[in-house]
Amino acid sequence: MAELVEVTDPDDPRLRDYRDLRDVELRKNLEAEHGLFLAEGEKVVRRAVEGGHVPRSFLMAPRWLDGLADVLATSEAPCFVVEESLAEQVTGFHVHRGALASLERAPLPSVEAVLDGARSLLVLEDVVDHTNVGAIFRCGAALGFDAVLLAPRCADPLYRRAVKVGMGAVFALPWTRLPDWATALTDLGERGFTTVALTLADDAVPVEEAVAGVDRIALVLGSEGHGLSRRWETTAARRAIIPMAPGTDSLNVAAATAVACYVAARR
Amino acid sequence: MAELVEVTDPDDPRLRDYRDLRDVELRKNLEAEHGLFLAEGEKVVRRAVEGGHVPRSFLMAPRWLDGLADVLATSEAPCFVVEESLAEQVTGFHVHRGALASLERAPLPSVEAVLDGARSLLVLEDVVDHTNVGAIFRCGAALGFDAVLLAPRCADPLYRRAVKVGMGAVFALPWTRLPDWATALTDLGERGFTTVALTLADDAVPVEEAVAGVDRIALVLGSEGHGLSRRWETTAARRAIIPMAPGTDSLNVAAATAVACYVAARR
């Protein structure tokens, strides 16, 4: 059972995991150095703990204690109980959903472990926006994908905003970083996956056609700005496009993922 | 040709359209009272002007002048030229894309005018998040929808963030507000549209089935939190669901829209 610890001093060093949550650069450093990540909101905190992540501590206003009592009962980590105004002062924003938890980052699994038994993968190259990464995890989970692989420069899916936008899907879907960007797609091919790159390339075929009859699929998605690197685009076994109205912009990467996952799920 | 006016005083009253862009409440009031909206970024500013919206003024750093020279050439509005640091001081954030424009809000067209010739509509009930509204417009435009109708409480698609996320799709797709929430869907039915509500209702059928064989379609989407109102859900001619993996959350409304538009475009 987590010990309830009332805290009234915003400078209390025990609250350091929760400081300045809107300062992306500061948070990246702090979270990397201390090997932690944050979960926000009752549902997401619950999913993080139930997903096997070990809490370092909880931070919540009194009114959130009841809703998470069963989760707190499973943990030995302290639960800091603070007024909402103090939570706001420490974190730097209004904590709508009241509950926060700081959790240990576990070592990432191997690619082998993540691929074990998987039939449908998402492979993200340089998706750098945390909102998009979270949205993509949520889509993948909802539409029946089994796992996610991230290129080295893809944004951190355990960053608070990604976790929140993804509604904790990052705790449900196995995922890891690809150790080697350059050989990633050929490696997946050798492991029996057909890599299908979403792209606007001239030789891309409509996504329904590209996924037809594919057993083990790796759907490959590029960055928000310029799409896939030339290397990944040309190395993928197939290039797929979502047919669009003439003269319009491409879809946002999260919207494109939703469509591609939907189509691939019906292959 | 827009007159170039160098401004060096951040309190210059001519910059008032551009103040405190991150203060949502203040902006809502200011924009409603003065009948204006803002466009941000070269591409979006260009689309706003080319879409027939009348500029009140432009605000840009010197390095953005060349890229928009042809747009400035078409306007009689002043172009305030400022250092980037001054732009930041006035607007309250770093203006990544440099160019801003303030434009007149034109009177909204009638529902009749918006529906004229349309075969595929998006109808948004209470989508209150500007990012989602922008993403939905972008999806609709990219996937071949013809128009958008908004219930009275739906967020403003001309709010800066919605315009930006939508990449200016709001200037390409005809749209208006529905005058009467209560009768909106039956009215659309009487005008020959089959209303298809996206919902998790028990009697919902898979979206592919729901849109099959429909000629004029109105795809109906509800709010982020609780989905459609009971009234709209039950009044719609058909209820459609995007089949999802068991035990997962529903898709975000923008992702659901992407899938539904894609499927409907192939009906």
PDB file of C-alpha atoms in Angstrom, chain A residues 115-121 188 190-195 213-218 267:
ATOM      1  CA  LEU A 115       8.362  -9.105 -33.013  1.00  0.00           C
ATOM      2  CA  ASP A 116       7.604 -12.429 -31.360  1.00  0.00           C
ATOM      3  CA  GLY A 117       4.193 -13.530 -32.611  1.00  0.00           C
ATOM      4  CA  ALA A 118       3.461 -10.165 -34.238  1.00  0.00           C
ATOM      5  CA  ARG A 119       1.678 -10.078 -37.569  1.00  0.00           C
ATOM      6  CA  SER A 120       1.140  -6.311 -37.996  1.00  0.00           C
ATOM      7  CA  LEU A 121       3.794  -3.743 -37.112  1.00  0.00           C
ATOM      8  CA  LEU A 188      12.551  -6.705 -41.128  1.00  0.00           C
ATOM      9  CA  GLU A 190      14.727 -10.950 -43.573  1.00  0.00           C
ATOM     10  CA  ARG A 191      12.547 -11.654 -40.573  1.00  0.00           C
ATOM     11  CA  GLY A 192       9.609 -12.302 -42.859  1.00  0.00           C
ATOM     12  CA  PHE A 193       7.825  -8.956 -42.813  1.00  0.00           C
ATOM     13  CA  THR A 194       6.710  -7.182 -45.961  1.00  0.00           C
ATOM     14  CA  THR A 195       7.647  -3.545 -45.470  1.00  0.00           C
ATOM     15  CA  GLY A 213      -2.490 -10.630 -49.552  1.00  0.00           C
ATOM     16  CA  VAL A 214       0.361  -9.600 -47.247  1.00  0.00           C
ATOM     17  CA  ASP A 215       0.680 -11.851 -44.224  1.00  0.00           C
ATOM     18  CA  ARG A 216       3.216 -10.265 -41.896  1.00  0.00           C
ATOM     19  CA  ILE A 217       3.199  -6.545 -42.539  1.00  0.00           C
ATOM     20  CA  ALA A 218       5.382  -3.669 -41.387  1.00  0.00           C
ATOM     21  CA  ARG A 267      -6.127  -7.214 -45.728  1.00  0.00           C
TER      22      ARG A 267
END
